[in-house]
Short mmCIF file of C-alpha atoms and ligand atoms in Angstrom, two decimals:
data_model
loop_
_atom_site.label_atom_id
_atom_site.label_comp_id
_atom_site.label_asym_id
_atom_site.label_seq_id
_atom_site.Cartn_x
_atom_site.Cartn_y
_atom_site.Cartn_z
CA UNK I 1 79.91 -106.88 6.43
CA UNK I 2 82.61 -107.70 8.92
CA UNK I 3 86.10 -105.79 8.43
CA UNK I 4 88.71 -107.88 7.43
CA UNK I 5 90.96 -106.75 10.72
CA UNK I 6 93.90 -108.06 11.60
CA UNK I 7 94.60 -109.56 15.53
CA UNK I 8 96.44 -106.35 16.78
CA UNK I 9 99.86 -107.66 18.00
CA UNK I 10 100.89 -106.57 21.39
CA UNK I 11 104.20 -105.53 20.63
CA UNK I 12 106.56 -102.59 19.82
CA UNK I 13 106.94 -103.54 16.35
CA UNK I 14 104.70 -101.64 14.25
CA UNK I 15 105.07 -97.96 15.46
CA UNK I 16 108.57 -96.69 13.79
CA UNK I 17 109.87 -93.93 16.18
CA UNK I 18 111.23 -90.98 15.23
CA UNK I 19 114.31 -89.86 16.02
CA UNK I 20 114.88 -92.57 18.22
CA UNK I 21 117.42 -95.71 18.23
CA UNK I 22 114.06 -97.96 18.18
CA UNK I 23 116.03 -101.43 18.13
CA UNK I 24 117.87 -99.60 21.56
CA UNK I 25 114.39 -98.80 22.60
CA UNK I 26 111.83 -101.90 22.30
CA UNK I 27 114.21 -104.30 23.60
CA UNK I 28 113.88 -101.73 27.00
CA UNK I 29 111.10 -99.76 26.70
CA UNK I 30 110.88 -96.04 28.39
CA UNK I 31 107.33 -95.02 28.40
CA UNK I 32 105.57 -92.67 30.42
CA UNK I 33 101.72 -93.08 30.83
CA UNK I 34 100.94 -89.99 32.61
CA UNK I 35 101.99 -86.65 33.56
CA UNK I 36 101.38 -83.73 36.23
CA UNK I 37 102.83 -80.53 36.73
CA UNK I 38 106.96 -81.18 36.32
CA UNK I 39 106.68 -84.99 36.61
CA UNK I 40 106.04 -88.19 34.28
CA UNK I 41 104.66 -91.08 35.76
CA UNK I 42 106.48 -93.67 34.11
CA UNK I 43 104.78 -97.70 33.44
CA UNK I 44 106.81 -99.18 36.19
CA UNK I 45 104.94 -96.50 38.49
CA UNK I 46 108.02 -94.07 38.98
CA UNK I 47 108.03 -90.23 39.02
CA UNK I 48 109.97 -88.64 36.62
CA UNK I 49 111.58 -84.65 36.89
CA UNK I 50 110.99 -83.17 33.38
CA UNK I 51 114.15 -81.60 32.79
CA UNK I 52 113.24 -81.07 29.03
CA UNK I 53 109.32 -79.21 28.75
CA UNK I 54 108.86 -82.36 27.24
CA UNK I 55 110.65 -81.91 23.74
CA UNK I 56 110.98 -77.84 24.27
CA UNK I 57 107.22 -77.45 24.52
CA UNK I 58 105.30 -78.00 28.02
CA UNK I 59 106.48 -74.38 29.13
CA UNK I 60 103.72 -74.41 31.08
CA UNK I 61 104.28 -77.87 32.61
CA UNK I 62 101.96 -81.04 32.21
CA UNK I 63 98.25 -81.69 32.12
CA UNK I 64 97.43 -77.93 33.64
CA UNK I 65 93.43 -78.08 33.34
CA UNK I 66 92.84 -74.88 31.76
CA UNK I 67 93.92 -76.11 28.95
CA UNK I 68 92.42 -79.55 29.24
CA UNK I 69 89.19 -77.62 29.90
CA UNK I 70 89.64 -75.78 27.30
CA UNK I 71 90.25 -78.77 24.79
CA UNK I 72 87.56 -80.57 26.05
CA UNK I 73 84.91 -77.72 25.68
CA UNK I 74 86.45 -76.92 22.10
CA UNK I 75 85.86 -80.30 21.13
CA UNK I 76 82.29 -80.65 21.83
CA UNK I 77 81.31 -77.50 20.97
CA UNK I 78 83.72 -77.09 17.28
CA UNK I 79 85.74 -79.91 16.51
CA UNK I 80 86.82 -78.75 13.07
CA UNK I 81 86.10 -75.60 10.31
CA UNK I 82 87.53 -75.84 7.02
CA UNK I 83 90.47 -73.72 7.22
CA UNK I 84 90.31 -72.47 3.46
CA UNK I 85 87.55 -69.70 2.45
CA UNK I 86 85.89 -70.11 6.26
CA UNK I 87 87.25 -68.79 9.57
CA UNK I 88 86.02 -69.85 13.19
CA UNK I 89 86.24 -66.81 16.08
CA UNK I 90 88.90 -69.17 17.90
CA UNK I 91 91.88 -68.83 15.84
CA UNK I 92 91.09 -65.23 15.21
CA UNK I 93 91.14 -64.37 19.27
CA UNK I 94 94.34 -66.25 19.20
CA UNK I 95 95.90 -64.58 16.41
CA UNK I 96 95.41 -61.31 18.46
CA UNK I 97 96.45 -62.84 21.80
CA UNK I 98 99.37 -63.93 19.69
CA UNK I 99 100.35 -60.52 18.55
CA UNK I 100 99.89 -58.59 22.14
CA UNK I 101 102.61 -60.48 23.31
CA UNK I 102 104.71 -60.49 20.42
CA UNK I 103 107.46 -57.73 19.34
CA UNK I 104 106.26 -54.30 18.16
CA UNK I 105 106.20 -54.57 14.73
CA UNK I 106 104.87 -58.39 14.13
CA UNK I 107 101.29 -57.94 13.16
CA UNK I 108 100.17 -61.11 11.23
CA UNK I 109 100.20 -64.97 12.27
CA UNK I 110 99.70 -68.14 9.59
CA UNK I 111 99.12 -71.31 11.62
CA UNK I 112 100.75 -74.27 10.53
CA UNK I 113 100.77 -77.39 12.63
CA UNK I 114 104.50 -78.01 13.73
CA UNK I 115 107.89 -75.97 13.79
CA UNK I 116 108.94 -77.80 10.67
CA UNK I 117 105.82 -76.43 8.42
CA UNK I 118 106.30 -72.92 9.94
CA UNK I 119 109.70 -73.14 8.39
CA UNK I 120 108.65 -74.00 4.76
CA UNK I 121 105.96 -71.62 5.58
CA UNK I 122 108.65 -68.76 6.24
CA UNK I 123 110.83 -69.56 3.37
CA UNK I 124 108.32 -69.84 0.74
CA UNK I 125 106.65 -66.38 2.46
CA UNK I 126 110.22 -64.98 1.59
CA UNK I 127 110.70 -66.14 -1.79
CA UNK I 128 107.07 -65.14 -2.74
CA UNK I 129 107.64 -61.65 -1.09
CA UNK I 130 110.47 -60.60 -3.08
CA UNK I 131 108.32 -61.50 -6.14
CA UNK I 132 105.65 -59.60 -5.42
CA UNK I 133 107.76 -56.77 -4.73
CA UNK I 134 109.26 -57.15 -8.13
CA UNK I 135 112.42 -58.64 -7.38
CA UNK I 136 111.64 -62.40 -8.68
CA UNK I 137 115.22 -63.16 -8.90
CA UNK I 138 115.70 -63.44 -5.20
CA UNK I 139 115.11 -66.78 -4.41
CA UNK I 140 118.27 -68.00 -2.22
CA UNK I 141 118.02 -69.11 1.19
CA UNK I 142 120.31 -68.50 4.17
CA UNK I 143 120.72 -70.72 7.08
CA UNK I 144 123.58 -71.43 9.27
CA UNK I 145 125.81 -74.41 10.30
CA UNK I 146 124.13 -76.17 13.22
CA UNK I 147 121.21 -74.90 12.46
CA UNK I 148 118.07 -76.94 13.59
CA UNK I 149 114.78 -75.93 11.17
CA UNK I 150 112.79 -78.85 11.58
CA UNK I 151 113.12 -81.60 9.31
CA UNK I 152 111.76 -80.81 5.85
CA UNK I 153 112.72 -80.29 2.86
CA UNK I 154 113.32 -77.01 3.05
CA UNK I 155 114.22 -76.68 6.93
CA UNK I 156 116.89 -79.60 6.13
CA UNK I 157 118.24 -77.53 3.40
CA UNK I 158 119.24 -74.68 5.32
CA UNK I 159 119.63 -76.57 8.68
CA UNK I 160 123.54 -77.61 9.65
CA UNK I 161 122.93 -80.88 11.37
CA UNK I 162 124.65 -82.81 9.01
CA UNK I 163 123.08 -86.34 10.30
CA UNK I 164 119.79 -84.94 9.24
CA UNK I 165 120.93 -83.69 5.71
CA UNK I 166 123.00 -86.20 4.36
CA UNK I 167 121.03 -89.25 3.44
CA UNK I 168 118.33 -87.53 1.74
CA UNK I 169 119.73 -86.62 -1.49
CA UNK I 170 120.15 -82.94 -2.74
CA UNK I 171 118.02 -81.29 -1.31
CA UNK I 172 117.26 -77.17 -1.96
CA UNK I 173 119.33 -75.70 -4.51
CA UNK I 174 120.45 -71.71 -4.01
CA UNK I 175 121.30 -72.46 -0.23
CA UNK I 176 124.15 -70.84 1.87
CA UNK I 177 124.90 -71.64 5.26
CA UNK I 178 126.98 -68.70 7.91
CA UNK I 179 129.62 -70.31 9.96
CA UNK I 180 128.00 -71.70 13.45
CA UNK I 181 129.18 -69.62 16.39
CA UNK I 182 130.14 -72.18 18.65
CA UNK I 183 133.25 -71.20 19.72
CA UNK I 184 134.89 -73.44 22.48
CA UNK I 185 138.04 -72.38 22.68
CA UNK I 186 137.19 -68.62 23.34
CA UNK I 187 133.55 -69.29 25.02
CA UNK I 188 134.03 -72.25 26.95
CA UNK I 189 132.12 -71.64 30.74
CA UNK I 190 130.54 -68.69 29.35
CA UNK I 191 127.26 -67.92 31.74
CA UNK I 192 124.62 -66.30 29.52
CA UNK I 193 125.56 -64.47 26.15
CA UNK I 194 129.32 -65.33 25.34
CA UNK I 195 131.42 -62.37 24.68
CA UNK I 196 133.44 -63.35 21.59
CA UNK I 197 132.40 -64.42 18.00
CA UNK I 198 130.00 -60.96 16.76
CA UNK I 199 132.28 -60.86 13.89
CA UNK I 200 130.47 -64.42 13.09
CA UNK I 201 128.34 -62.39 11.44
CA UNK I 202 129.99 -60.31 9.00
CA UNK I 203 129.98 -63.70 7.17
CA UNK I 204 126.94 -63.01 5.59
CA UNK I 205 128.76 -59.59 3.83
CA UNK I 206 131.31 -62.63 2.16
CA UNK I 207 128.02 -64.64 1.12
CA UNK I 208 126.50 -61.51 -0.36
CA UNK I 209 129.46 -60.48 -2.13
CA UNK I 210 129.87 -63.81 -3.39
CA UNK I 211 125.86 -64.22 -4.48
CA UNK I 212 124.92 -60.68 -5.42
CA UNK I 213 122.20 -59.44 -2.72
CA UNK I 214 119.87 -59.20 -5.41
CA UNK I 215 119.36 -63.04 -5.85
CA UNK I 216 119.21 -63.45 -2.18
CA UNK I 217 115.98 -63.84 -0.25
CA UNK I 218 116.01 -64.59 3.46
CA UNK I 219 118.46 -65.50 6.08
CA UNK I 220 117.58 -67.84 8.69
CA UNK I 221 118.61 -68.17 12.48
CA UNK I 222 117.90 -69.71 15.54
CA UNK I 223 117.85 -66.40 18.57
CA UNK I 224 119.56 -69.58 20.15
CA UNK I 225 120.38 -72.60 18.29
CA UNK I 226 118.54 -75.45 20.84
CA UNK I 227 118.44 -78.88 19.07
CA UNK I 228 121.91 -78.94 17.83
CA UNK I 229 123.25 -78.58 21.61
CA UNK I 230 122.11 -74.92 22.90
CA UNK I 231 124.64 -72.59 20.66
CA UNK I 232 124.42 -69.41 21.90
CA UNK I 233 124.68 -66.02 20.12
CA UNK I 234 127.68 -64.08 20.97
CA UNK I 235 126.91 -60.60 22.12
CA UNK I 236 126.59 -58.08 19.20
CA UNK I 237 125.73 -61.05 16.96
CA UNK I 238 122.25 -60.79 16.27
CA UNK I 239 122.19 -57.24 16.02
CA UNK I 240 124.93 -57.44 13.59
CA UNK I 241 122.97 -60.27 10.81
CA UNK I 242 119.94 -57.60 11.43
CA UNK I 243 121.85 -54.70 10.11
CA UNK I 244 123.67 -56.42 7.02
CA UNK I 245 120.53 -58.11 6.00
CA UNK I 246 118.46 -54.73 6.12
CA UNK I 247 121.68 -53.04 4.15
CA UNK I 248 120.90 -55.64 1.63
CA UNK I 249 117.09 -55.79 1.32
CA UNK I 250 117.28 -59.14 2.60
CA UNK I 251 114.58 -60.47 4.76
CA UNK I 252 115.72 -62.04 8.79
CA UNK I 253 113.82 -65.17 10.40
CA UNK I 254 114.25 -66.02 13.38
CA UNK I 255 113.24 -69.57 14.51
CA UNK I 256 111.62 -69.09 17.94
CA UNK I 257 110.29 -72.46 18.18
CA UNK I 258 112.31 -73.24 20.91
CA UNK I 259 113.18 -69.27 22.05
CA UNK I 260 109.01 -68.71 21.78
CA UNK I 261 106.58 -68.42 24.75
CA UNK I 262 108.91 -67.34 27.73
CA UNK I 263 112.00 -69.86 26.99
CA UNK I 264 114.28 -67.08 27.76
CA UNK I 265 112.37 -65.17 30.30
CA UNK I 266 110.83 -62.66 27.66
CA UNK I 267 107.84 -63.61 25.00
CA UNK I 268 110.11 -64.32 22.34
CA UNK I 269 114.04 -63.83 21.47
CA UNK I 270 113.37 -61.05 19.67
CA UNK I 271 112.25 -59.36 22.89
CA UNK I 272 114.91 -60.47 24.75
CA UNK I 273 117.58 -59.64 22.40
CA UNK I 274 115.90 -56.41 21.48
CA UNK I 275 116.36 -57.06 17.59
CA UNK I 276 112.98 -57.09 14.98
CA UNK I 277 113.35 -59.76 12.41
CA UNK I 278 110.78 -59.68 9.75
CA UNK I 279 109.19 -63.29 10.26
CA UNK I 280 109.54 -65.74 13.22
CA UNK I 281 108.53 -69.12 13.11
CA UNK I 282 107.28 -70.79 16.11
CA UNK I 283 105.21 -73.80 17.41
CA UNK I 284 106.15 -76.05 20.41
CA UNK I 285 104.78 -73.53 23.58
CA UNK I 286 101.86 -72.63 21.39
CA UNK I 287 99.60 -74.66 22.71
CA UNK I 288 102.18 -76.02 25.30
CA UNK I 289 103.06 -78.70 23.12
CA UNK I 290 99.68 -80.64 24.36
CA UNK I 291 98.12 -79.94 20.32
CA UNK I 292 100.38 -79.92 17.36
CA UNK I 293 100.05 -76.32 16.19
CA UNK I 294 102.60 -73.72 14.81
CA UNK I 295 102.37 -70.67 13.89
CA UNK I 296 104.83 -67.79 11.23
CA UNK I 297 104.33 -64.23 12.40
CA UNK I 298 105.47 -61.57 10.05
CA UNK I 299 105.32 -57.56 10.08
CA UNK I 300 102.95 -55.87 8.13
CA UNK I 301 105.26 -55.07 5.58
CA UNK I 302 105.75 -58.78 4.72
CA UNK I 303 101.67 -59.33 4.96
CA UNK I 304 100.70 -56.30 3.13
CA UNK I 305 102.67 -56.88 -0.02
CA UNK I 306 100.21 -59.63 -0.71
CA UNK I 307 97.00 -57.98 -0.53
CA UNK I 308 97.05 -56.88 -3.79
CA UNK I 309 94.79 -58.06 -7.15
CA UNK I 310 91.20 -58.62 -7.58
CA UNK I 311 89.58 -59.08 -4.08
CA UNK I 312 87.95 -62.54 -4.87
CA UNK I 313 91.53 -64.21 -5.92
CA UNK I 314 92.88 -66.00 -2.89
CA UNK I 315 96.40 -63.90 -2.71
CA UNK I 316 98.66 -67.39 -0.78
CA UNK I 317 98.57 -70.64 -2.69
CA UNK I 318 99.36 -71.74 0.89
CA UNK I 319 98.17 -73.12 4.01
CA UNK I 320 97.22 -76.67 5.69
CA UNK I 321 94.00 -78.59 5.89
CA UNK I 322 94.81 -78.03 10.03
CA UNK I 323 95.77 -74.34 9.99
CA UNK I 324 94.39 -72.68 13.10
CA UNK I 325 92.56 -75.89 13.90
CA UNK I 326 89.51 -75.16 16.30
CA UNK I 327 90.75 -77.45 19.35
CA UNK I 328 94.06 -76.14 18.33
CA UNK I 329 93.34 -72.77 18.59
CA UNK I 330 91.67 -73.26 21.71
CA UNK I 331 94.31 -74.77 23.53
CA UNK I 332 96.96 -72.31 22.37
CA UNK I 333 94.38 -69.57 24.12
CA UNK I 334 94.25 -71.39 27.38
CA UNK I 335 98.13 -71.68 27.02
CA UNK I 336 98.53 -68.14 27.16
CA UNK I 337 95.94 -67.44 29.73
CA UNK I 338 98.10 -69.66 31.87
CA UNK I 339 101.08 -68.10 31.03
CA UNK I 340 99.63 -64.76 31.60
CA UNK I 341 97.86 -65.70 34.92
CA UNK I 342 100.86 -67.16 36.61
CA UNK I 343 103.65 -64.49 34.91
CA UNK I 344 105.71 -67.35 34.05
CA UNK I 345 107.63 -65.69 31.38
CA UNK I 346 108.69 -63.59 34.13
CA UNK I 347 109.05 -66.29 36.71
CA UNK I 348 111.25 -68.23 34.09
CA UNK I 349 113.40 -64.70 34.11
CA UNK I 350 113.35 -64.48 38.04
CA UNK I 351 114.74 -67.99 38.46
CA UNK I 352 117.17 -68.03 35.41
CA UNK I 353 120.02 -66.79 37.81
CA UNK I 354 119.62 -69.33 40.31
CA UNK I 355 119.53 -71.81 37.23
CA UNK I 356 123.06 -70.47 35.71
CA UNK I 357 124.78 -70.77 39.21
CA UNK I 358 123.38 -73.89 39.78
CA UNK I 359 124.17 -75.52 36.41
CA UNK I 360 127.99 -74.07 36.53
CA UNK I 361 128.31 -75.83 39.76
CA UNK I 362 128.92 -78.62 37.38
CA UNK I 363 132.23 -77.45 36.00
CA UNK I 364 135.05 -79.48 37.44
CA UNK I 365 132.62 -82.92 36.96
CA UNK I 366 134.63 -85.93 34.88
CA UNK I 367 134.26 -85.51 30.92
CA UNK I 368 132.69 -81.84 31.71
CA UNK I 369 134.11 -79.63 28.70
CA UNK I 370 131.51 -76.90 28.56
CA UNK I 371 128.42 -75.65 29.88
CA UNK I 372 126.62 -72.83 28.75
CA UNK I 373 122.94 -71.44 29.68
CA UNK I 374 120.79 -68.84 28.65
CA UNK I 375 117.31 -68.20 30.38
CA UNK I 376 115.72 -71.88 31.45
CA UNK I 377 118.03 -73.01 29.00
CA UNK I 378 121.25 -75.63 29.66
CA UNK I 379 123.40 -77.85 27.88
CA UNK I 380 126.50 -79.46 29.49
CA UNK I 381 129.20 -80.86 26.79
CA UNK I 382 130.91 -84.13 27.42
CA UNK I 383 134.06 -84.79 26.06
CA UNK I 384 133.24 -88.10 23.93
CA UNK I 385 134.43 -91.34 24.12
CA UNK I 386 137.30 -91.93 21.68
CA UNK I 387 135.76 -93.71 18.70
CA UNK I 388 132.40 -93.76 20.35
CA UNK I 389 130.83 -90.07 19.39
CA UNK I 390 127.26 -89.73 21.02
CA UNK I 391 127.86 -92.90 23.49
CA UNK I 392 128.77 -91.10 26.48
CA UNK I 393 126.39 -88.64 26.43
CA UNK I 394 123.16 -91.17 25.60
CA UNK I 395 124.59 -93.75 28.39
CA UNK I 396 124.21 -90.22 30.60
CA UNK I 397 120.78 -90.02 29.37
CA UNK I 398 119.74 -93.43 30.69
CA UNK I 399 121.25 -93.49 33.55
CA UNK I 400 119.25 -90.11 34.20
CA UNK I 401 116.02 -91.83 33.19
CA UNK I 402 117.02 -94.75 35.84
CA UNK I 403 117.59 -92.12 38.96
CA UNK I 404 114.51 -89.87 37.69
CA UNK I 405 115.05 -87.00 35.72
CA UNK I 406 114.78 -86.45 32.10
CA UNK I 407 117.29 -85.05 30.14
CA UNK I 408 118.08 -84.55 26.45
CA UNK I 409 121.17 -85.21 24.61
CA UNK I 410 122.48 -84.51 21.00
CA UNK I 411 125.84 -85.86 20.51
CA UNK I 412 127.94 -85.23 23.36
CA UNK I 413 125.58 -82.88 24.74
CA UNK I 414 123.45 -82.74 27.41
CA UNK I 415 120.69 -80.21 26.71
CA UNK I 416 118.13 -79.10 29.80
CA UNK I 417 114.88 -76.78 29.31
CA UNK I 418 112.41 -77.70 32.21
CA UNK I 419 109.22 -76.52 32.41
CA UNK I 420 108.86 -72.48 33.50
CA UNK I 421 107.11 -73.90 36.33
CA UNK I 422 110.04 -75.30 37.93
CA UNK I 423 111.10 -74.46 41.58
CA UNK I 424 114.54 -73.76 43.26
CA UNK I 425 114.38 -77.44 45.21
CA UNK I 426 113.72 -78.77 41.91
CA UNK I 427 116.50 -77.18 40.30
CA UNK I 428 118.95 -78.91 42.50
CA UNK I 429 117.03 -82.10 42.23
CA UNK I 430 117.66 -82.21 38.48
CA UNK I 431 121.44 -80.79 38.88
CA UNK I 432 122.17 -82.80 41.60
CA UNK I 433 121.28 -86.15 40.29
CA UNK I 434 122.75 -85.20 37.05
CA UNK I 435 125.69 -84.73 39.23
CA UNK I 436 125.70 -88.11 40.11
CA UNK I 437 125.38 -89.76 37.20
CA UNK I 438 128.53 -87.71 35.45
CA UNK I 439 130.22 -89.24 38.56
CA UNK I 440 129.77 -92.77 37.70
CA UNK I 441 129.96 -92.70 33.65
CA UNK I 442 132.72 -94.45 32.18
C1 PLP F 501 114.37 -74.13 16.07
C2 PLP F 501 113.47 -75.23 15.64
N1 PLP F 501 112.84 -75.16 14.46
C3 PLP F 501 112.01 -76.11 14.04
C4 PLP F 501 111.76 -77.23 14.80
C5 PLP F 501 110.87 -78.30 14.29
O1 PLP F 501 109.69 -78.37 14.99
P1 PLP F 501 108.73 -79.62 14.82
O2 PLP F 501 109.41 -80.80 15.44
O3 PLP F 501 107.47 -79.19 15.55
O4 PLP F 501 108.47 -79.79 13.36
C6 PLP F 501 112.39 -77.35 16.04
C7 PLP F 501 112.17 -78.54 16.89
O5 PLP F 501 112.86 -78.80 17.83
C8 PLP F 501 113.27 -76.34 16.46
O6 PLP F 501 113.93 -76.43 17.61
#
């Protein structure tokens, strides 16, 4: 019987982009149709810097063939396993590849398939924790202004963004947020960890006081806040949310999906901040963003509390039809092979100097009002049109896309994260023709 098929239409029309000004977009396409290394190839033939990893994610940089290998061998030999009541060896060797590198402490990884499920999958792991442990009655959730969890219910809920929250209704109930910590007026041209705002973070003691500690469950915090416009922590700060939340039984995420697999020049944030939360969600550099694949890793004192009952009774009602897919898995081993073989995690620490200096250059540059940086990490604030929010920055963005580099912007801000791959002449490729573009913007 012949399907009833529709002629596909050659147009833009039917795919609905996310996150993306799509009547902006398909009346002038951007696309890229191939990759290598730290360049797109875009349609029109042109080579593209990758200022960005991509969206946070190609740490490694594009198309590397281990991993293609890798993917390609996974999928003929395993393309899928149930993930429920069966295992495959892949996402086991993973899981312990996973845990070499991260902090001492974290000893257990549930895959999930994007940052935004390993966020649910961290808060509901919090919630259900405190139960088991007796103390049902903790149940709120902690997030900060700013914040960027994904885009979830629950990840919305205790996110900050507020153009991501407020169209969509109520969302969680029993959700606080801590006061963001970006602090212009005090921080401004801060290179690396600004020095004022730890106090930020005796917040949380006015939130407990307020709540009662015992009906609060988690707190949740990006190492450093990247989606919202790279919000750094000020020194002390983390160290300080770690020692009020253990005071108070309270369990800390971190949200390394960004901060994960070298970002800052160390494995995680954790490492490079030297402070242990008790569950970090992560994704994104996984599998160098080439698979969708995330993954929560928690101590054993979060896993261990549910391996309790009768053997034979599964002890999560949770996971994902995709957890530790086979192809998925196999690519996020590649990924860290790669990482491992070329010591990129401490390449991207080696070059992050050269980075800062070269991305303060910028200071002095029309509509310039900040710039801050933090491993391969940069985000230059513009000051914003009047009546225009967003506008400057975004006309910055195409006009970096038309001399070939790409950049990110939210709001005002320009956010940079290239791949860990990057060299010094391409450093001053991306800074310099992002030089020349804040030159000519109106
Ligand atoms: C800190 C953080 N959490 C969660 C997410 C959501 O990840 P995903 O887009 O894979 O759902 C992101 C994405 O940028 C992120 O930066």
């Amino acid at each position: 019987m012949a399907l009833d098929r529709k002629a596909t239409p050659n147009d833009l029309n039917a795919f609905w982009m996310p996150f993306t000004a799509n009547r902006q977009f398909k009346k002038n396409p951007r696309m890229f149709v191939a990759a290598r290394d730290m360049h797109y190839t875009t349609s029109d033939g042109r080579q593209v810097l990758d200022g960005t990893a991509g969206l946070w994610c190609c740490n490694a940089g594009h198309c590397r063939p281990r991993i293609t290998e890798a993917i390609q061998r996974q999928a003929a030999e395993l393309d899928y396993a149930p993930a429920f009541q069966m295992g495959h060896p892949v996402a086991f060797e993973l899981a312990n590849r996973i845990i070499e590198i991260a902090p001492r402490g974290i000893e257990h990884v549930f895959y999930t398939n994007s940052g935004s499920e390993s966020v649910e999958t961290a808060l509901k792991l919090a919630i259900a924790w405190h139960r088991a442990r007796g103390e049902g009655a903790r149940t709120r959730l902690i997030g900060r202004e700013r914040g960027y969890h994904g885009v979830n219910f629950g990840g919305i809920s205790v996110g900050g963004i507020v153009n991501n929250r407020k169209v969509f209704g109520t969302l969680l109930g029993g959700v606080d947020h801590l006061p963001h910590t970006h602090l212009p007026a005090v921080n401004a041209f801060s290179k690396g960890q600004p020095e004022n705002g730890a106090n930020l973070a005796d917040e949380l003691e006015r939130i407990v006081a307020l709540h009662g500690a015992e009906t609060i469950a988690a707190v949740i915090v990006e190492p450093v806040a990247g989606s919202t416009g790279v919000i750094l922590p000020p020194k002390g700060y983390l160290e300080k949310l770690r020692a009020i939340t253990r005071k108070h039984g309270i369990l800390l995420i971190f949200d390394e999906v960004i901060t994960g697999f070298g970002r800052l020049g160390a494995p995680f944030g954790s490492q490079y901040f030297d402070v242990l939360p008790d569950m970090m969600t992560t994704a994104k550099g996984l599998t160098n963003g080439v698979i969708p694949m995330g993954a929560v890793l928690t101590t054993a004192e979060v896993h261990d509390a549910f391996m309790t009952g009768p053997e034979h009774m599964i002890e999560l009602f949770h996971g994902y039809t995709y957890s530790g897919n086979p192809i998925a898995s196999a690519a996020g081993i590649a990924t860290l092979e790669t990482y491992r073989e070329e010591a990129l995690f401490e390449r991207a620490a080696a070059i992050a100097p050269y980075w800062e200096e070269a991305l303060h250059a910028l200071k002095g540059l029309p509509h310039v009002i900040d710039i801050r940086n933090m491993g391969l990490i940069g985000a230059v604030e513009l000051d914003p049109i009047a009546g225009e929010p967003t506008k400057r920055a975004f006309n910055a963005f195409l006009a970096a896309y038309d001399k070939g580099i790409l950049i990110r912007t939210t709001g005002d801000i320009i956010a940079m994260s290239p791949p860990l791959i990057i060299e010094k002449p391409q450093i001053d490729e991306l800074i310099g023709t992002l030089a020349g573009v804040l030159k000519t913007l109106a």
